[in-house]
């Protein structure tokens, strides 16, 4: 069973090579690596273009910075695996934990699996308190409208069966894609599982990008896909 790893990437020159090597070193051997460069301006795109053929399976270059949702939309279209996972390019999530995420699907108990930074006893880098509060609030609001009891709606790690992903059309271009995905898999009646994962959160000095404006956009997306579209 082939796993497609979709890596949306924007201005991640210091980490993108390490992330790709970590994916290649993961316990899952039949892996298709797809990088979507979302209009990087720090030399990431130029670095990726110097890599030899076969370093990754597919490289998609966006003409400008459209956002994470747009990058995922392009990456999902390029993916050919039986399962598809989202992998951020910033070293906050560890590909060694792919087997944990795939297990509920391989055991035919789930159609989609979310990694949760707030459950289980795995390592968790302590960073921003208000980010945690905002995440918990957004997750609670999403849960109230989807009637799905998630603990970490905004987590990067999401694994999909190919057939489920083919039923979902990503519309959001930016970080509103996270609540959009949750709303649409819930409305599709998918079997949803969560597993605890490690989290090596980085600081803004290290390149973290999400901010309070993305939180406002997420609230709008939660209402849009759970109320206005129902």
Short mmCIF file of C-alpha atoms in Angstrom, two decimals:
data_model
loop_
_atom_site.label_atom_id
_atom_site.label_comp_id
_atom_site.label_asym_id
_atom_site.label_seq_id
_atom_site.Cartn_x
_atom_site.Cartn_y
_atom_site.Cartn_z
CA UNK A 1 0.00 0.00 0.00
CA UNK A 2 1.64 3.22 -1.19
CA UNK A 3 1.68 6.35 0.98
CA UNK A 4 1.77 9.76 -0.71
CA UNK A 5 3.41 12.41 1.48
CA UNK A 6 2.30 15.92 0.50
CA UNK A 7 4.68 18.62 1.79
CA UNK A 8 3.40 22.20 1.39
CA UNK A 9 6.41 24.48 1.56
CA UNK A 10 6.80 28.25 1.86
CA UNK A 11 10.16 29.81 2.77
CA UNK A 12 11.57 26.68 4.42
CA UNK A 13 15.09 26.62 2.97
CA UNK A 14 16.76 25.79 6.33
CA UNK A 15 14.59 22.69 6.94
CA UNK A 16 13.21 21.29 3.68
CA UNK A 17 16.17 18.97 2.97
CA UNK A 18 16.08 17.58 6.52
CA UNK A 19 12.34 16.98 6.28
CA UNK A 20 12.69 15.05 3.01
CA UNK A 21 15.45 12.89 4.49
CA UNK A 22 13.31 12.27 7.59
CA UNK A 23 10.43 11.12 5.39
CA UNK A 24 12.76 8.80 3.47
CA UNK A 25 14.03 7.41 6.81
CA UNK A 26 10.53 6.75 8.15
CA UNK A 27 9.47 3.14 8.76
CA UNK A 28 7.12 3.28 5.75
CA UNK A 29 9.07 2.19 2.70
CA UNK A 30 6.61 2.56 -0.19
CA UNK A 31 6.43 6.35 -0.13
CA UNK A 32 5.72 8.95 -2.79
CA UNK A 33 7.11 12.36 -1.81
CA UNK A 34 5.42 15.42 -3.28
CA UNK A 35 6.68 18.92 -2.49
CA UNK A 36 4.52 21.92 -3.35
CA UNK A 37 6.56 25.11 -3.18
CA UNK A 38 4.07 27.89 -2.58
CA UNK A 39 5.95 30.81 -4.10
CA UNK A 40 8.94 30.84 -1.74
CA UNK A 41 11.11 33.97 -1.80
CA UNK A 42 13.99 32.83 0.46
CA UNK A 43 15.74 30.57 -2.04
CA UNK A 44 13.75 27.42 -1.24
CA UNK A 45 12.45 27.12 -4.80
CA UNK A 46 15.92 27.56 -6.29
CA UNK A 47 17.33 24.95 -3.87
CA UNK A 48 14.65 22.46 -4.84
CA UNK A 49 15.33 23.03 -8.53
CA UNK A 50 19.01 22.10 -8.06
CA UNK A 51 18.14 18.67 -6.69
CA UNK A 52 18.73 15.66 -8.95
CA UNK A 53 15.82 13.77 -10.51
CA UNK A 54 14.39 11.27 -8.06
CA UNK A 55 15.27 13.25 -4.92
CA UNK A 56 11.52 13.62 -4.57
CA UNK A 57 8.89 12.00 -6.74
CA UNK A 58 7.10 15.20 -7.73
CA UNK A 59 7.89 18.90 -7.38
CA UNK A 60 5.03 21.36 -7.91
CA UNK A 61 5.96 25.04 -8.17
CA UNK A 62 3.23 27.57 -7.50
CA UNK A 63 3.59 30.86 -9.38
CA UNK A 64 3.18 32.88 -6.18
CA UNK A 65 2.24 32.46 -2.52
CA UNK A 66 -1.40 31.34 -2.56
CA UNK A 67 -1.49 29.70 0.90
CA UNK A 68 -1.44 26.29 2.56
CA UNK A 69 -4.88 25.30 1.30
CA UNK A 70 -3.92 26.02 -2.30
CA UNK A 71 -0.68 24.07 -1.87
CA UNK A 72 -2.55 21.08 -0.45
CA UNK A 73 -5.07 21.21 -3.30
CA UNK A 74 -2.20 21.00 -5.81
CA UNK A 75 -0.46 18.27 -3.84
CA UNK A 76 -3.58 16.13 -3.51
CA UNK A 77 -4.13 16.34 -7.26
CA UNK A 78 -0.58 15.10 -7.84
CA UNK A 79 -0.76 12.25 -5.31
CA UNK A 80 -1.20 8.70 -6.57
CA UNK A 81 -0.94 6.72 -3.31
CA UNK A 82 -3.58 4.55 -1.66
CA UNK A 83 -3.15 6.73 1.43
CA UNK A 84 -2.23 10.43 1.59
CA UNK A 85 -0.64 12.24 4.53
CA UNK A 86 0.11 15.93 5.06
CA UNK A 87 3.66 16.68 6.25
CA UNK A 88 4.70 20.22 7.17
CA UNK A 89 8.16 21.30 6.05
CA UNK A 90 9.23 22.86 9.35
CA UNK A 91 10.42 19.91 11.51
CA UNK A 92 7.58 20.30 14.03
CA UNK A 93 6.25 16.80 13.23
CA UNK A 94 8.21 13.53 13.14
CA UNK A 95 7.81 11.12 10.19
CA UNK A 96 8.95 8.26 12.43
CA UNK A 97 5.39 8.31 13.77
CA UNK A 98 3.76 7.46 10.42
CA UNK A 99 3.01 3.87 11.56
CA UNK A 100 0.98 5.23 14.50
CA UNK A 101 -1.07 7.37 12.14
CA UNK A 102 -1.58 4.67 9.53
CA UNK A 103 -2.47 1.88 11.93
CA UNK A 104 -6.24 2.64 12.37
CA UNK A 105 -6.64 2.77 8.58
CA UNK A 106 -4.61 -0.38 7.90
CA UNK A 107 -6.70 -2.19 10.53
CA UNK A 108 -9.82 -1.03 8.64
CA UNK A 109 -11.13 0.99 11.56
CA UNK A 110 -10.74 4.48 10.09
CA UNK A 111 -11.03 6.44 6.86
CA UNK A 112 -9.07 9.44 8.14
CA UNK A 113 -6.68 9.79 11.08
CA UNK A 114 -5.69 13.05 12.76
CA UNK A 115 -2.55 13.39 14.83
CA UNK A 116 -3.20 15.10 18.15
CA UNK A 117 -0.63 17.17 20.03
CA UNK A 118 -2.88 17.15 23.11
CA UNK A 119 -3.37 13.46 23.79
CA UNK A 120 -0.95 10.72 24.79
CA UNK A 121 2.38 10.92 26.54
CA UNK A 122 4.73 11.77 23.67
CA UNK A 123 7.26 14.65 23.75
CA UNK A 124 5.75 18.10 23.37
CA UNK A 125 7.85 21.25 23.06
CA UNK A 126 6.34 23.86 25.39
CA UNK A 127 5.97 27.10 23.43
CA UNK A 128 3.12 29.63 23.27
CA UNK A 129 0.30 29.56 25.84
CA UNK A 130 -2.09 31.71 23.79
CA UNK A 131 -1.59 29.51 20.73
CA UNK A 132 -2.76 26.58 22.83
CA UNK A 133 -5.77 28.55 24.07
CA UNK A 134 -6.67 29.60 20.54
CA UNK A 135 -6.30 26.06 19.25
CA UNK A 136 -8.50 24.66 22.01
CA UNK A 137 -11.15 27.33 21.31
CA UNK A 138 -11.17 26.65 17.56
CA UNK A 139 -11.33 22.91 18.16
CA UNK A 140 -14.24 23.35 20.59
CA UNK A 141 -16.16 25.56 18.16
CA UNK A 142 -15.55 23.09 15.32
CA UNK A 143 -16.64 20.16 17.51
CA UNK A 144 -19.85 21.92 18.51
CA UNK A 145 -20.86 22.29 14.86
CA UNK A 146 -19.56 18.98 13.49
CA UNK A 147 -20.51 16.87 16.54
CA UNK A 148 -17.05 15.29 16.26
CA UNK A 149 -15.02 15.04 19.47
CA UNK A 150 -11.53 16.02 18.30
CA UNK A 151 -8.80 17.32 20.59
CA UNK A 152 -6.62 19.03 17.94
CA UNK A 153 -8.48 20.26 14.88
CA UNK A 154 -5.52 22.38 13.69
CA UNK A 155 -2.95 19.56 13.68
CA UNK A 156 -0.84 19.19 10.55
CA UNK A 157 -0.89 15.39 10.56
CA UNK A 158 -3.93 14.09 8.69
CA UNK A 159 -3.97 10.76 6.83
CA UNK A 160 -6.70 9.98 4.30
CA UNK A 161 -7.85 6.97 2.37
CA UNK A 162 -7.57 7.87 -1.30
CA UNK A 163 -11.26 7.22 -1.92
CA UNK A 164 -12.27 9.64 0.86
CA UNK A 165 -9.93 12.36 -0.37
CA UNK A 166 -11.37 12.03 -3.87
CA UNK A 167 -14.80 12.98 -2.44
CA UNK A 168 -13.49 16.22 -0.91
CA UNK A 169 -12.85 19.43 -2.85
CA UNK A 170 -10.52 21.86 -1.07
CA UNK A 171 -11.76 25.42 -1.51
CA UNK A 172 -9.80 27.41 1.06
CA UNK A 173 -6.48 28.84 -0.08
CA UNK A 174 -4.96 29.59 3.31
CA UNK A 175 -5.11 28.20 6.86
CA UNK A 176 -8.91 27.97 6.77
CA UNK A 177 -8.26 24.63 5.07
CA UNK A 178 -7.91 22.90 8.46
CA UNK A 179 -11.52 23.45 9.67
CA UNK A 180 -12.74 22.98 6.10
CA UNK A 181 -11.25 19.49 5.98
CA UNK A 182 -12.73 18.57 9.36
CA UNK A 183 -16.18 19.80 8.34
CA UNK A 184 -16.12 17.94 5.04
CA UNK A 185 -14.89 14.59 6.37
CA UNK A 186 -17.52 14.79 9.13
CA UNK A 187 -20.27 15.55 6.61
CA UNK A 188 -19.04 12.67 4.45
CA UNK A 189 -19.69 10.28 7.33
CA UNK A 190 -16.05 9.23 7.45
CA UNK A 191 -14.71 7.10 10.29
CA UNK A 192 -12.43 9.55 12.11
CA UNK A 193 -9.67 8.55 14.53
CA UNK A 194 -7.09 10.52 16.50
CA UNK A 195 -3.71 9.31 17.75
CA UNK A 196 -1.29 11.09 20.06
CA UNK A 197 1.83 12.46 18.38
CA UNK A 198 5.01 14.29 19.35
CA UNK A 199 5.28 18.00 18.69
CA UNK A 200 8.50 19.97 18.30
CA UNK A 201 6.98 23.43 18.02
CA UNK A 202 9.16 26.25 16.79
CA UNK A 203 9.17 29.94 17.66
CA UNK A 204 8.53 32.93 15.43
CA UNK A 205 12.30 33.55 15.43
CA UNK A 206 12.69 30.07 13.96
CA UNK A 207 10.16 30.79 11.20
CA UNK A 208 6.71 30.05 12.63
CA UNK A 209 4.13 31.78 10.43
CA UNK A 210 0.61 31.32 11.78
CA UNK A 211 -0.86 34.33 13.64
CA UNK A 212 -4.03 35.79 15.08
CA UNK A 213 -5.42 36.72 11.65
CA UNK A 214 -5.35 33.03 10.74
CA UNK A 215 -7.43 32.35 13.85
CA UNK A 216 -10.09 34.79 12.66
CA UNK A 217 -10.05 33.13 9.23
CA UNK A 218 -10.46 29.74 10.89
CA UNK A 219 -13.55 30.92 12.79
CA UNK A 220 -15.06 32.12 9.52
CA UNK A 221 -14.26 28.79 7.82
CA UNK A 222 -15.83 26.83 10.69
CA UNK A 223 -19.07 28.80 10.33
CA UNK A 224 -18.91 28.76 6.52
CA UNK A 225 -18.59 24.99 6.10
CA UNK A 226 -20.73 23.89 9.05
CA UNK A 227 -23.55 26.44 9.00
CA UNK A 228 -23.72 28.50 5.81
CA UNK A 229 -23.16 25.50 3.53
CA UNK A 230 -25.47 23.05 5.33
#
